[in-house]
PDB file of C-alpha atoms in Angstrom:
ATOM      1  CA  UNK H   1    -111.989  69.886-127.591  1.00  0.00           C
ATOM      2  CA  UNK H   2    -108.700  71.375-127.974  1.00  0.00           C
ATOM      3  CA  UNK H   3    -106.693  69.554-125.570  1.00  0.00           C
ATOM      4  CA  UNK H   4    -104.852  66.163-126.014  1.00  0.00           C
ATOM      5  CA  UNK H   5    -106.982  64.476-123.377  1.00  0.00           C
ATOM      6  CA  UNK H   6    -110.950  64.092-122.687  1.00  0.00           C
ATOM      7  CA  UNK H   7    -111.663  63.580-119.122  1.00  0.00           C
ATOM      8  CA  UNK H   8    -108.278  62.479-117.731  1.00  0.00           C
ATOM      9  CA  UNK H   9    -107.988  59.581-120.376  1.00  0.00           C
ATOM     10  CA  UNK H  10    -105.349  60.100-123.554  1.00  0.00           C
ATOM     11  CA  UNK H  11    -106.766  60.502-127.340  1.00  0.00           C
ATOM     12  CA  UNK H  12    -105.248  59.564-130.765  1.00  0.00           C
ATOM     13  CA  UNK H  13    -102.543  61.137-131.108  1.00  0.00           C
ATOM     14  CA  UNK H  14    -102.209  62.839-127.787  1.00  0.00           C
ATOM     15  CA  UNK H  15     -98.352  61.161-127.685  1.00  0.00           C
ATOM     16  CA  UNK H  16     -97.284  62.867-130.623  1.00  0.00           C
ATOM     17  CA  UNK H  17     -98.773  65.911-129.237  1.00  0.00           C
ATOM     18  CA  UNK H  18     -96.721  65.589-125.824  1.00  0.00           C
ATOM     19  CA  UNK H  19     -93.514  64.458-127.647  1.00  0.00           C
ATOM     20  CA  UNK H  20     -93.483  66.984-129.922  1.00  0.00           C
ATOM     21  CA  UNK H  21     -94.290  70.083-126.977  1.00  0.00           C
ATOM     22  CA  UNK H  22     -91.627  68.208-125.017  1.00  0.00           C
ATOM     23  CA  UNK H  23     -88.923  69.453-127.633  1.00  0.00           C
ATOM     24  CA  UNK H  24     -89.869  73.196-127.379  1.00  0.00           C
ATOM     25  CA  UNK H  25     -88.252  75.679-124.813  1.00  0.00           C
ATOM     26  CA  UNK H  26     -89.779  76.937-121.609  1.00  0.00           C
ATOM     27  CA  UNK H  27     -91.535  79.769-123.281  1.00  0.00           C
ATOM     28  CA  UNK H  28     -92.980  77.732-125.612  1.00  0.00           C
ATOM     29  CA  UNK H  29     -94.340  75.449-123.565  1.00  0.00           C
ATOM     30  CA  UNK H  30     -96.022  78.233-121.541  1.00  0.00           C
ATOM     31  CA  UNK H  31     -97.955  80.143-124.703  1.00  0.00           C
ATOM     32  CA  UNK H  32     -98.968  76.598-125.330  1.00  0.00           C
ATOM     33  CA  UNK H  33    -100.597  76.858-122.195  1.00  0.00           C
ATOM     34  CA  UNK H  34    -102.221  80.035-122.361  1.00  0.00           C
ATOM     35  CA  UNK H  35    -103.222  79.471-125.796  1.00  0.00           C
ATOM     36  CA  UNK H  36    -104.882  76.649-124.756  1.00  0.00           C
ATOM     37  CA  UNK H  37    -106.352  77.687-121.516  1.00  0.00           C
ATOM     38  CA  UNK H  38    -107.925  80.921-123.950  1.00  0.00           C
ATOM     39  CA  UNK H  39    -109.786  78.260-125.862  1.00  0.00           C
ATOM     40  CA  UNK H  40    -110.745  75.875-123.365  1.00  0.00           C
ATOM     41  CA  UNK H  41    -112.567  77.013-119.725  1.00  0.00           C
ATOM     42  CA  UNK H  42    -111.470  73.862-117.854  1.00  0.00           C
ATOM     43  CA  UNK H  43    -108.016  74.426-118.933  1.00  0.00           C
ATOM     44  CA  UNK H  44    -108.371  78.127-118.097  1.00  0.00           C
ATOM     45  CA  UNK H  45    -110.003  77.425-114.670  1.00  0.00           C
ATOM     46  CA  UNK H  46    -107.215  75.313-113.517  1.00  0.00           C
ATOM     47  CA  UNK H  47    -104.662  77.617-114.557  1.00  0.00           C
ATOM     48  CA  UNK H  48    -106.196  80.960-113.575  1.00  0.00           C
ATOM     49  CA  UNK H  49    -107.917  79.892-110.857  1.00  0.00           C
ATOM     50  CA  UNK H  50    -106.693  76.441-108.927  1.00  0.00           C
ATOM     51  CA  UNK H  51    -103.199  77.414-110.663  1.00  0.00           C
ATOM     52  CA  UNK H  52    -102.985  73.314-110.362  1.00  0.00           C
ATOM     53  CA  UNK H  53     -99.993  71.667-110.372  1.00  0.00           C
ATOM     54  CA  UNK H  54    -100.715  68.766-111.895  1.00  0.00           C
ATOM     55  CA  UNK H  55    -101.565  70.846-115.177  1.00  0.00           C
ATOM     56  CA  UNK H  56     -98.715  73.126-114.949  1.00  0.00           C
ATOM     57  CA  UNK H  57     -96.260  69.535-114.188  1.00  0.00           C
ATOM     58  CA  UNK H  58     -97.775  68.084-117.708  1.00  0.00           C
ATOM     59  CA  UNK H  59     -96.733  71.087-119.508  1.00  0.00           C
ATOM     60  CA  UNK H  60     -93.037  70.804-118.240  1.00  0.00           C
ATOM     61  CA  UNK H  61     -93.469  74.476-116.349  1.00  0.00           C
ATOM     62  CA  UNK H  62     -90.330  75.066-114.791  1.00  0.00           C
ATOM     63  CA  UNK H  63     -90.185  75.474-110.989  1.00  0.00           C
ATOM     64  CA  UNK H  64     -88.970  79.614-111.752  1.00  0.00           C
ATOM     65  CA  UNK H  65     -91.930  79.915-113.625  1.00  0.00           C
ATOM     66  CA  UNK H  66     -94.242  77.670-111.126  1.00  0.00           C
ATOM     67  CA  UNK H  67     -93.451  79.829-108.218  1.00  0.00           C
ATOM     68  CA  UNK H  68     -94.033  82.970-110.632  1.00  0.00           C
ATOM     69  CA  UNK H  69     -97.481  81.685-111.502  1.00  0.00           C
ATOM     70  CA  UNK H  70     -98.702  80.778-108.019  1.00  0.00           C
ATOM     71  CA  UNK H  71     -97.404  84.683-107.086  1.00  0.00           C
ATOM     72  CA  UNK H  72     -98.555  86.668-109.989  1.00  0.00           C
ATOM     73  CA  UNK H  73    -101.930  88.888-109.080  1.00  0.00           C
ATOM     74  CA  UNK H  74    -104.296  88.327-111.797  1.00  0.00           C
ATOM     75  CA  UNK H  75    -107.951  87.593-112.479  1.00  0.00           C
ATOM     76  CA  UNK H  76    -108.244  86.152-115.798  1.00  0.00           C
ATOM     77  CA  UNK H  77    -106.697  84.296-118.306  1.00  0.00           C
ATOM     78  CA  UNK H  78    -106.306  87.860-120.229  1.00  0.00           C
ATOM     79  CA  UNK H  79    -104.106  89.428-117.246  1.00  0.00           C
ATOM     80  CA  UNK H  80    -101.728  86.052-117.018  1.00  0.00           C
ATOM     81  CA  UNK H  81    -101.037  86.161-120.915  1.00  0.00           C
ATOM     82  CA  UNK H  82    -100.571  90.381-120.508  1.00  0.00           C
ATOM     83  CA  UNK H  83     -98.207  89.761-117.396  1.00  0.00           C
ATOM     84  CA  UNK H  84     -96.504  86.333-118.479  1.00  0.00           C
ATOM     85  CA  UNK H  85     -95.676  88.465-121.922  1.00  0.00           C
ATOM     86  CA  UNK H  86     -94.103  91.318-119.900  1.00  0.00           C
ATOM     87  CA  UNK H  87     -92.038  88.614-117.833  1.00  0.00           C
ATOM     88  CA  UNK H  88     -90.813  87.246-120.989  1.00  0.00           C
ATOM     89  CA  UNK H  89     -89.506  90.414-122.703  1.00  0.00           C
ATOM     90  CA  UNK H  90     -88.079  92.041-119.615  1.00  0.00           C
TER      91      UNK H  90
END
């Protein structure tokens, strides 16, 4: 597992993890997401799929970018990095 959580519940070191992703910009926050939704299917189902706000409220997302996500046509993780890339150096 990838993620700083196992079924809802915090692991070691899952603070650390959140404090330090707290001090990184908008766009980092979101590759952090991606990257970790390309390496982990629950993560990628509730992002690509449920687009669930609880996940994207964890990472910080901001409400630009939420309302961005919940409009952008895609059907995989794949077509939200492609597209969320394009958004970012337009």
């Amino acid at each position: 597992m990838v993620v700083p959580w196992a079924d809802g519940k915090l692991v070691v070191g899952s603070k650390a993890w959140w404090v330090y992703l707290a001090g990184k910009d908008q766009v980092a926050r979101m590759e952090t997401l991606l990257t970790l939704a390309m390496l982990e299917p629950d993560v990628e189902e509730r992002l690509v799929i449920h687009r669930e706000q609880s996940l994207l409220d964890a990472f910080g997302i901001q409400q630009d970018t939420q309302r961005w996500l919940r409009e952008v046509k895609i059907k995989n993780i794949t077509e939200l990095a492609v597209a969320f890339m394009t958004r970012s150096c337009s």
